[in-house]
Amino acid sequence: MATIKDVAKMAGVSTTTVSHVINKTRFVAKETEEAVHQAIKTLKYSPSAVARSLKVNTTKSIGMIVTTSEAPYFAEIIHAVEEHCYRQGYSLFLCNTQNEPEKIKNHLEMLAKKRVDGLLVMCSEYTPSSLDLLSNFASVPMVVMDWGPNGNTDIIEDNSFSGGYLATKHLIDCGHKNIGIIAGELSKTTARTRYEGFQKAMREAGLTINKNWVTEGYFEPEDGYECMNKILQQEELPSAVFCCNDVMALGAISAITEKGLRVPDDISIIGYDNIHASRFYAPPLTTIHQSKSRLGAQAVNLLFERIAQKDKNELPHGHRIGIYPELVLRKSVKTLL
């Protein structure tokens, strides 16, 4: 295997000059540069990524810490992030944590050893332990892709409150007055803010929230199925149900169908996230759109800005960028007017 000394010898220059050509750290005459590149090509020389990173103080890699890569919403965002990184010549180290502090700690230590240039975080919920761990990583540029911790990190906000309000307002505008909700864990920020948006829309319309139609799940299809069955056991049924993510909506539709009822003829369903599969539900799901590609691109671009600012010792206080939810109309909500 060829070394940098072999390249220097063939090109008739010093190893320092070869290094400057590879890393673009100093002006080199065009003829000399061409000779070095020709030698590299002839010898099939591949510079050590580790050695190069030490020279230029960059590894062209970023770390991404997420709760899970299995959930469709997370998976689509991760795909968008990876694609954007690839186009910019960066590698992505993906770490699943299941929000376990020990896993977060181990992943952060691993990413530190790999000298990643920056870090993306999307953990859904942040415990005091995980916040402490992230604060210990403060010397690395960081972008938080959900509600996240305050401080010297940039945050992409998904405005879940507005999304919950928008979903419920649509049901009300379609003539629904008896509306239930299948929420996530209301102790969690994302679930709670969507529920608070639901509450606001109901209050504004002067509608009563039936506690028997308020259920909590864990953002999985099984939870949507079980929560919908609890609602279906009530003597009085809602005419519409807001499911706080699309996969719970899938479970809810399954439960409704098993009871011999139909969506939207008997019960209307609206989801949240607009995952790719939601358009292929039966019926196609009316939902709240969260642009995963836009979120991924903005997060990566913002992180690149932070990386560049770090090189210039310009790290301002973190700022927030909003991603605003949009209503997607399909076939799962019936108009009663």
mmCIF file of C-alpha atoms in Angstrom:
data_model
loop_
_atom_site.group_PDB
_atom_site.id
_atom_site.type_symbol
_atom_site.label_atom_id
_atom_site.label_comp_id
_atom_site.label_asym_id
_atom_site.label_seq_id
_atom_site.Cartn_x
_atom_site.Cartn_y
_atom_site.Cartn_z
ATOM 1 C CA MET A 1 0.000 0.000 0.000
ATOM 2 C CA ALA A 2 1.387 3.371 -1.053
ATOM 3 C CA THR A 3 2.315 5.958 1.572
ATOM 4 C CA ILE A 4 2.514 9.733 1.492
ATOM 5 C CA LYS A 5 6.303 9.377 1.168
ATOM 6 C CA ASP A 6 5.836 7.333 -2.031
ATOM 7 C CA VAL A 7 3.598 10.053 -3.455
ATOM 8 C CA ALA A 8 6.098 12.772 -2.538
ATOM 9 C CA LYS A 9 8.954 10.838 -4.135
ATOM 10 C CA MET A 10 7.077 10.248 -7.407
ATOM 11 C CA ALA A 11 5.911 13.887 -7.596
ATOM 12 C CA GLY A 12 9.347 15.206 -6.674
ATOM 13 C CA VAL A 13 8.092 17.232 -3.720
ATOM 14 C CA SER A 14 8.140 17.055 0.065
ATOM 15 C CA THR A 15 5.566 15.183 2.131
ATOM 16 C CA THR A 16 4.503 18.552 3.550
ATOM 17 C CA THR A 17 3.599 19.766 0.060
ATOM 18 C CA VAL A 18 1.599 16.592 -0.579
ATOM 19 C CA SER A 19 -0.281 17.217 2.673
ATOM 20 C CA HIS A 20 -1.078 20.803 1.678
ATOM 21 C CA VAL A 21 -2.419 19.629 -1.691
ATOM 22 C CA ILE A 22 -4.628 16.951 -0.120
ATOM 23 C CA ASN A 23 -5.946 19.131 2.695
ATOM 24 C CA LYS A 24 -5.987 22.409 0.716
ATOM 25 C CA THR A 25 -4.313 24.154 3.617
ATOM 26 C CA ARG A 26 -1.917 26.323 1.608
ATOM 27 C CA PHE A 27 -1.479 27.631 -1.905
ATOM 28 C CA VAL A 28 0.506 25.273 -4.131
ATOM 29 C CA ALA A 29 1.545 26.036 -7.710
ATOM 30 C CA LYS A 30 -0.785 24.504 -10.272
ATOM 31 C CA GLU A 31 1.941 22.376 -11.911
ATOM 32 C CA THR A 32 3.014 21.008 -8.521
ATOM 33 C CA GLU A 33 -0.596 20.289 -7.560
ATOM 34 C CA GLU A 34 -1.165 18.411 -10.828
ATOM 35 C CA ALA A 35 2.004 16.358 -10.268
ATOM 36 C CA VAL A 36 0.846 15.372 -6.790
ATOM 37 C CA HIS A 37 -2.629 14.392 -8.006
ATOM 38 C CA GLN A 38 -1.113 12.363 -10.830
ATOM 39 C CA ALA A 39 1.144 10.527 -8.360
ATOM 40 C CA ILE A 40 -1.839 9.856 -6.078
ATOM 41 C CA LYS A 41 -3.783 8.452 -9.020
ATOM 42 C CA THR A 42 -0.897 6.314 -10.296
ATOM 43 C CA LEU A 43 -0.079 4.893 -6.860
ATOM 44 C CA LYS A 44 -3.786 4.611 -5.869
ATOM 45 C CA TYR A 45 -2.900 6.369 -2.652
ATOM 46 C CA SER A 46 -5.668 6.810 -0.103
ATOM 47 C CA PRO A 47 -4.873 9.200 2.759
ATOM 48 C CA SER A 48 -5.701 8.087 6.269
ATOM 49 C CA ALA A 49 -9.029 9.606 7.336
ATOM 50 C CA VAL A 50 -7.824 9.760 10.929
ATOM 51 C CA ALA A 51 -4.555 11.455 10.045
ATOM 52 C CA ARG A 52 -6.331 13.895 7.749
ATOM 53 C CA SER A 53 -8.885 14.763 10.432
ATOM 54 C CA LEU A 54 -6.061 15.629 12.805
ATOM 55 C CA LYS A 55 -4.521 17.905 10.184
ATOM 56 C CA VAL A 56 -7.656 19.835 9.234
ATOM 57 C CA ASN A 57 -9.507 19.479 12.567
ATOM 58 C CA THR A 58 -12.579 17.914 10.963
ATOM 59 C CA THR A 59 -13.782 14.351 10.470
ATOM 60 C CA LYS A 60 -16.575 15.182 7.985
ATOM 61 C CA SER A 61 -18.915 13.225 10.231
ATOM 62 C CA ILE A 62 -21.799 14.061 12.544
ATOM 63 C CA GLY A 63 -23.575 12.056 15.211
ATOM 64 C CA MET A 64 -27.337 11.698 15.543
ATOM 65 C CA ILE A 65 -28.978 10.555 18.762
ATOM 66 C CA VAL A 66 -32.631 9.508 18.463
ATOM 67 C CA THR A 67 -35.133 7.687 20.652
ATOM 68 C CA THR A 68 -35.668 4.993 18.031
ATOM 69 C CA SER A 69 -35.158 4.562 14.303
ATOM 70 C CA GLU A 70 -38.020 2.056 14.037
ATOM 71 C CA ALA A 71 -40.990 4.430 14.296
ATOM 72 C CA PRO A 72 -42.000 5.644 10.793
ATOM 73 C CA TYR A 73 -41.822 9.333 11.762
ATOM 74 C CA PHE A 74 -38.269 9.013 13.106
ATOM 75 C CA ALA A 75 -37.239 6.756 10.215
ATOM 76 C CA GLU A 76 -38.337 9.303 7.608
ATOM 77 C CA ILE A 77 -36.501 12.145 9.365
ATOM 78 C CA ILE A 78 -33.345 10.035 9.686
ATOM 79 C CA HIS A 79 -33.522 9.247 5.975
ATOM 80 C CA ALA A 80 -33.795 12.970 5.173
ATOM 81 C CA VAL A 81 -30.849 13.791 7.455
ATOM 82 C CA GLU A 82 -28.669 11.027 6.023
ATOM 83 C CA GLU A 83 -29.453 12.056 2.460
ATOM 84 C CA HIS A 84 -28.615 15.703 3.168
ATOM 85 C CA CYS A 85 -25.375 14.732 4.928
ATOM 86 C CA TYR A 86 -24.382 12.497 2.020
ATOM 87 C CA ARG A 87 -24.879 15.315 -0.478
ATOM 88 C CA GLN A 88 -22.601 17.509 1.614
ATOM 89 C CA GLY A 89 -19.893 14.838 1.851
ATOM 90 C CA TYR A 90 -20.569 13.977 5.498
ATOM 91 C CA SER A 91 -20.981 10.596 7.199
ATOM 92 C CA LEU A 92 -23.709 10.032 9.791
ATOM 93 C CA PHE A 93 -23.327 7.989 12.975
ATOM 94 C CA LEU A 94 -26.832 6.993 14.118
ATOM 95 C CA CYS A 95 -27.449 6.082 17.775
ATOM 96 C CA ASN A 96 -30.737 4.716 19.167
ATOM 97 C CA THR A 97 -31.243 5.399 22.874
ATOM 98 C CA GLN A 98 -34.823 4.380 23.834
ATOM 99 C CA ASN A 99 -34.355 7.418 26.127
ATOM 100 C CA GLU A 100 -32.178 5.369 28.491
ATOM 101 C CA PRO A 101 -29.553 7.583 30.222
ATOM 102 C CA GLU A 102 -26.965 4.790 30.175
ATOM 103 C CA LYS A 103 -27.317 4.398 26.408
ATOM 104 C CA ILE A 104 -27.161 8.161 25.904
ATOM 105 C CA LYS A 105 -23.980 8.295 27.988
ATOM 106 C CA ASN A 106 -22.317 5.444 26.082
ATOM 107 C CA HIS A 107 -23.270 6.856 22.693
ATOM 108 C CA LEU A 108 -22.009 10.324 23.574
ATOM 109 C CA GLU A 109 -18.686 8.881 24.723
ATOM 110 C CA MET A 110 -18.392 6.882 21.497
ATOM 111 C CA LEU A 111 -19.176 9.934 19.356
ATOM 112 C CA ALA A 112 -16.622 11.987 21.297
ATOM 113 C CA LYS A 113 -13.955 9.365 20.590
ATOM 114 C CA LYS A 114 -14.832 9.475 16.912
ATOM 115 C CA ARG A 115 -14.407 13.274 17.048
ATOM 116 C CA VAL A 116 -17.654 14.029 15.230
ATOM 117 C CA ASP A 117 -17.890 17.606 13.988
ATOM 118 C CA GLY A 118 -21.402 18.107 15.344
ATOM 119 C CA LEU A 119 -24.382 16.450 16.941
ATOM 120 C CA LEU A 120 -28.096 16.189 16.135
ATOM 121 C CA VAL A 121 -30.428 15.218 18.976
ATOM 122 C CA MET A 122 -34.041 14.049 18.737
ATOM 123 C CA CYS A 123 -35.011 12.284 21.953
ATOM 124 C CA SER A 124 -38.731 13.192 22.294
ATOM 125 C CA GLU A 125 -38.354 13.688 26.030
ATOM 126 C CA TYR A 126 -35.455 14.901 28.162
ATOM 127 C CA THR A 127 -34.910 13.719 31.733
ATOM 128 C CA PRO A 128 -32.624 15.596 34.151
ATOM 129 C CA SER A 129 -30.053 12.818 33.635
ATOM 130 C CA SER A 130 -30.072 13.122 29.849
ATOM 131 C CA LEU A 131 -29.918 16.927 30.044
ATOM 132 C CA ASP A 132 -26.845 16.696 32.257
ATOM 133 C CA LEU A 133 -25.212 14.310 29.787
ATOM 134 C CA LEU A 134 -25.912 16.631 26.864
ATOM 135 C CA SER A 135 -24.562 19.633 28.782
ATOM 136 C CA ASN A 136 -21.276 17.765 29.218
ATOM 137 C CA PHE A 137 -21.096 17.600 25.417
ATOM 138 C CA ALA A 138 -21.528 21.371 25.070
ATOM 139 C CA SER A 139 -18.149 21.914 23.383
ATOM 140 C CA VAL A 140 -19.475 20.161 20.260
ATOM 141 C CA PRO A 141 -21.898 22.079 17.983
ATOM 142 C CA MET A 142 -25.386 20.730 18.617
ATOM 143 C CA VAL A 143 -28.863 21.088 17.115
ATOM 144 C CA VAL A 144 -31.905 19.735 18.943
ATOM 145 C CA MET A 145 -34.638 18.613 16.553
ATOM 146 C CA ASP A 146 -37.584 18.725 18.944
ATOM 147 C CA TRP A 147 -38.635 20.824 21.941
ATOM 148 C CA GLY A 148 -35.330 20.106 23.649
ATOM 149 C CA PRO A 149 -33.297 21.799 26.393
ATOM 150 C CA ASN A 150 -32.714 25.523 26.574
ATOM 151 C CA GLY A 151 -29.249 26.997 26.469
ATOM 152 C CA ASN A 152 -26.438 27.183 23.948
ATOM 153 C CA THR A 153 -28.025 24.810 21.437
ATOM 154 C CA ASP A 154 -30.080 25.513 18.347
ATOM 155 C CA ILE A 155 -33.586 24.071 18.426
ATOM 156 C CA ILE A 156 -35.963 23.099 15.621
ATOM 157 C CA GLU A 157 -39.498 23.431 17.023
ATOM 158 C CA ASP A 158 -42.329 21.351 15.555
ATOM 159 C CA ASN A 159 -45.124 23.487 17.060
ATOM 160 C CA SER A 160 -47.174 20.518 18.265
ATOM 161 C CA PHE A 161 -49.632 22.809 20.042
ATOM 162 C CA SER A 162 -50.572 24.440 16.737
ATOM 163 C CA GLY A 163 -50.851 21.017 15.103
ATOM 164 C CA GLY A 164 -53.206 19.704 17.787
ATOM 165 C CA TYR A 165 -55.321 22.826 17.454
ATOM 166 C CA LEU A 166 -55.377 22.583 13.657
ATOM 167 C CA ALA A 167 -56.479 18.926 13.686
ATOM 168 C CA THR A 168 -59.300 19.532 16.150
ATOM 169 C CA LYS A 169 -60.421 22.742 14.440
ATOM 170 C CA HIS A 170 -60.787 20.819 11.177
ATOM 171 C CA LEU A 171 -63.076 18.263 12.816
ATOM 172 C CA ILE A 172 -65.149 21.085 14.315
ATOM 173 C CA ASP A 173 -65.313 22.896 10.972
ATOM 174 C CA CYS A 174 -66.653 19.660 9.457
ATOM 175 C CA GLY A 175 -69.563 19.759 11.910
ATOM 176 C CA HIS A 176 -68.274 17.394 14.597
ATOM 177 C CA LYS A 177 -69.182 18.248 18.200
ATOM 178 C CA ASN A 178 -68.601 14.912 19.912
ATOM 179 C CA ILE A 179 -64.847 14.517 19.544
ATOM 180 C CA GLY A 180 -62.491 12.089 21.277
ATOM 181 C CA ILE A 181 -58.717 11.980 21.363
ATOM 182 C CA ILE A 182 -56.126 9.214 21.426
ATOM 183 C CA ALA A 183 -53.093 11.002 22.819
ATOM 184 C CA GLY A 184 -49.595 9.921 23.660
ATOM 185 C CA GLU A 185 -48.440 9.890 27.287
ATOM 186 C CA LEU A 186 -49.678 13.222 28.606
ATOM 187 C CA SER A 187 -46.681 13.410 30.928
ATOM 188 C CA LYS A 188 -44.531 13.811 27.804
ATOM 189 C CA THR A 189 -44.071 17.216 26.205
ATOM 190 C CA THR A 190 -45.003 16.359 22.613
ATOM 191 C CA ALA A 191 -48.174 14.493 23.603
ATOM 192 C CA ARG A 192 -49.188 17.133 26.135
ATOM 193 C CA THR A 193 -48.814 20.071 23.751
ATOM 194 C CA ARG A 194 -50.911 18.332 21.068
ATOM 195 C CA TYR A 195 -53.569 17.648 23.696
ATOM 196 C CA GLU A 196 -53.445 21.286 24.826
ATOM 197 C CA GLY A 197 -54.054 22.334 21.206
ATOM 198 C CA PHE A 198 -57.059 19.976 21.186
ATOM 199 C CA GLN A 199 -58.357 21.567 24.401
ATOM 200 C CA LYS A 200 -58.030 25.091 23.031
ATOM 201 C CA ALA A 201 -60.005 24.299 19.864
ATOM 202 C CA MET A 202 -62.750 22.609 21.906
ATOM 203 C CA ARG A 203 -62.965 25.565 24.330
ATOM 204 C CA GLU A 204 -63.145 28.111 21.524
ATOM 205 C CA ALA A 205 -66.042 26.191 19.964
ATOM 206 C CA GLY A 206 -67.829 25.913 23.318
ATOM 207 C CA LEU A 207 -67.643 22.103 23.205
ATOM 208 C CA THR A 208 -67.404 19.792 26.207
ATOM 209 C CA ILE A 209 -64.550 17.299 26.431
ATOM 210 C CA ASN A 210 -65.921 13.889 27.413
ATOM 211 C CA LYS A 211 -63.341 12.300 29.726
ATOM 212 C CA ASN A 212 -64.449 8.838 28.570
ATOM 213 C CA TRP A 213 -63.177 9.741 25.113
ATOM 214 C CA VAL A 214 -59.734 10.917 26.274
ATOM 215 C CA THR A 215 -57.191 8.067 26.172
ATOM 216 C CA GLU A 216 -53.395 7.784 26.309
ATOM 217 C CA GLY A 217 -51.049 5.492 24.382
ATOM 218 C CA TYR A 218 -47.366 5.248 23.473
ATOM 219 C CA PHE A 219 -47.506 6.331 19.812
ATOM 220 C CA GLU A 220 -47.685 2.711 18.575
ATOM 221 C CA PRO A 221 -50.443 1.077 16.453
ATOM 222 C CA GLU A 222 -51.268 -1.324 19.293
ATOM 223 C CA ASP A 223 -52.033 1.667 21.513
ATOM 224 C CA GLY A 224 -54.358 3.168 18.937
ATOM 225 C CA TYR A 225 -56.148 -0.175 18.694
ATOM 226 C CA GLU A 226 -56.516 -0.617 22.460
ATOM 227 C CA CYS A 227 -57.488 3.009 23.112
ATOM 228 C CA MET A 228 -60.110 2.940 20.389
ATOM 229 C CA ASN A 229 -61.577 -0.245 21.855
ATOM 230 C CA LYS A 230 -61.900 1.531 25.232
ATOM 231 C CA ILE A 231 -63.796 4.348 23.538
ATOM 232 C CA LEU A 232 -66.008 1.867 21.672
ATOM 233 C CA GLN A 233 -67.029 0.293 24.983
ATOM 234 C CA GLN A 234 -68.802 3.514 26.011
ATOM 235 C CA GLU A 235 -72.576 3.812 25.687
ATOM 236 C CA GLU A 236 -72.232 7.041 23.736
ATOM 237 C CA LEU A 237 -69.662 7.208 20.948
ATOM 238 C CA PRO A 238 -67.864 10.222 19.465
ATOM 239 C CA SER A 239 -68.476 11.106 15.842
ATOM 240 C CA ALA A 240 -64.756 11.823 15.379
ATOM 241 C CA VAL A 241 -61.433 10.981 17.049
ATOM 242 C CA PHE A 242 -58.140 12.868 16.837
ATOM 243 C CA CYS A 243 -55.235 10.403 16.940
ATOM 244 C CA CYS A 244 -52.013 12.139 17.919
ATOM 245 C CA ASN A 245 -49.926 10.222 15.400
ATOM 246 C CA ASP A 246 -50.629 8.280 12.229
ATOM 247 C CA VAL A 247 -49.651 4.829 13.467
ATOM 248 C CA MET A 248 -52.117 5.105 16.373
ATOM 249 C CA ALA A 249 -54.713 6.169 13.800
ATOM 250 C CA LEU A 250 -54.007 2.922 11.922
ATOM 251 C CA GLY A 251 -54.697 0.922 15.092
ATOM 252 C CA ALA A 252 -57.867 2.931 15.750
ATOM 253 C CA ILE A 253 -59.190 2.296 12.234
ATOM 254 C CA SER A 254 -58.541 -1.431 12.705
ATOM 255 C CA ALA A 255 -60.516 -1.471 15.974
ATOM 256 C CA ILE A 256 -63.423 0.419 14.406
ATOM 257 C CA THR A 257 -63.528 -1.949 11.447
ATOM 258 C CA GLU A 258 -63.506 -5.024 13.699
ATOM 259 C CA LYS A 259 -66.655 -3.709 15.429
ATOM 260 C CA GLY A 260 -68.456 -3.638 12.101
ATOM 261 C CA LEU A 261 -68.279 0.139 11.878
ATOM 262 C CA ARG A 262 -66.795 2.205 9.066
ATOM 263 C CA VAL A 263 -64.437 5.164 8.784
ATOM 264 C CA PRO A 264 -65.565 7.867 8.137
ATOM 265 C CA ASP A 265 -69.281 6.916 7.824
ATOM 266 C CA ASP A 266 -69.635 6.023 11.508
ATOM 267 C CA ILE A 267 -66.538 7.572 13.090
ATOM 268 C CA SER A 268 -64.153 10.064 11.492
ATOM 269 C CA ILE A 269 -60.420 9.782 12.166
ATOM 270 C CA ILE A 270 -57.688 12.396 11.802
ATOM 271 C CA GLY A 271 -54.005 11.590 12.373
ATOM 272 C CA TYR A 272 -50.747 13.474 12.845
ATOM 273 C CA ASP A 273 -47.298 13.393 11.129
ATOM 274 C CA ASN A 274 -48.327 12.496 7.554
ATOM 275 C CA ILE A 275 -46.004 9.493 7.375
ATOM 276 C CA HIS A 276 -45.516 8.043 3.896
ATOM 277 C CA ALA A 277 -47.869 5.086 4.513
ATOM 278 C CA SER A 278 -50.805 7.232 5.666
ATOM 279 C CA ARG A 279 -51.962 7.901 2.117
ATOM 280 C CA PHE A 280 -52.389 4.138 1.614
ATOM 281 C CA TYR A 281 -54.595 3.528 4.674
ATOM 282 C CA ALA A 282 -58.177 2.384 4.108
ATOM 283 C CA PRO A 283 -59.487 5.024 3.846
ATOM 284 C CA PRO A 284 -56.555 7.337 3.071
ATOM 285 C CA LEU A 285 -55.853 9.293 6.248
ATOM 286 C CA THR A 286 -56.599 12.966 6.755
ATOM 287 C CA THR A 287 -53.676 14.111 8.875
ATOM 288 C CA ILE A 288 -51.399 16.920 10.018
ATOM 289 C CA HIS A 289 -48.325 17.231 7.831
ATOM 290 C CA GLN A 290 -44.877 17.533 9.375
ATOM 291 C CA SER A 291 -42.271 18.054 6.661
ATOM 292 C CA LYS A 292 -39.627 15.464 7.486
ATOM 293 C CA SER A 293 -37.400 16.447 4.570
ATOM 294 C CA ARG A 294 -37.564 20.138 5.517
ATOM 295 C CA LEU A 295 -36.879 19.342 9.162
ATOM 296 C CA GLY A 296 -33.883 17.181 8.257
ATOM 297 C CA ALA A 297 -32.445 19.717 5.825
ATOM 298 C CA GLN A 298 -32.858 22.674 8.187
ATOM 299 C CA ALA A 299 -31.323 20.774 11.083
ATOM 300 C CA VAL A 300 -28.273 19.718 9.059
ATOM 301 C CA ASN A 301 -27.789 23.160 7.521
ATOM 302 C CA LEU A 302 -28.065 24.789 10.935
ATOM 303 C CA LEU A 303 -25.527 22.337 12.333
ATOM 304 C CA PHE A 304 -23.108 23.105 9.497
ATOM 305 C CA GLU A 305 -23.425 26.813 10.373
ATOM 306 C CA ARG A 306 -22.597 26.019 13.992
ATOM 307 C CA ILE A 307 -19.574 23.978 12.920
ATOM 308 C CA ALA A 308 -18.321 26.874 10.810
ATOM 309 C CA GLN A 309 -18.877 29.311 13.689
ATOM 310 C CA LYS A 310 -16.930 27.049 16.018
ATOM 311 C CA ASP A 311 -13.910 27.276 13.723
ATOM 312 C CA LYS A 312 -14.138 31.072 14.006
ATOM 313 C CA ASN A 313 -14.757 30.941 17.768
ATOM 314 C CA GLU A 314 -18.178 32.480 17.153
ATOM 315 C CA LEU A 315 -20.715 30.486 19.142
ATOM 316 C CA PRO A 316 -23.773 32.697 19.799
ATOM 317 C CA HIS A 317 -26.566 31.648 22.095
ATOM 318 C CA GLY A 318 -28.852 29.021 20.577
ATOM 319 C CA HIS A 319 -31.798 30.145 18.536
ATOM 320 C CA ARG A 320 -35.048 28.503 17.429
ATOM 321 C CA ILE A 321 -36.425 27.690 14.001
ATOM 322 C CA GLY A 322 -40.066 26.698 13.639
ATOM 323 C CA ILE A 323 -41.514 23.970 11.427
ATOM 324 C CA TYR A 324 -45.216 24.702 11.075
ATOM 325 C CA PRO A 325 -47.825 21.926 10.698
ATOM 326 C CA GLU A 326 -50.219 21.829 7.764
ATOM 327 C CA LEU A 327 -53.555 20.065 7.219
ATOM 328 C CA VAL A 328 -53.642 17.288 4.605
ATOM 329 C CA LEU A 329 -57.152 16.441 3.422
ATOM 330 C CA ARG A 330 -57.907 12.859 2.419
ATOM 331 C CA LYS A 331 -60.868 10.536 3.001
ATOM 332 C CA SER A 332 -61.035 9.665 6.720
ATOM 333 C CA VAL A 333 -63.109 12.652 7.941
ATOM 334 C CA LYS A 334 -66.822 13.006 7.134
ATOM 335 C CA THR A 335 -68.503 16.388 6.831
ATOM 336 C CA LEU A 336 -71.686 16.505 8.907
ATOM 337 C CA LEU A 337 -72.848 19.959 7.850
#
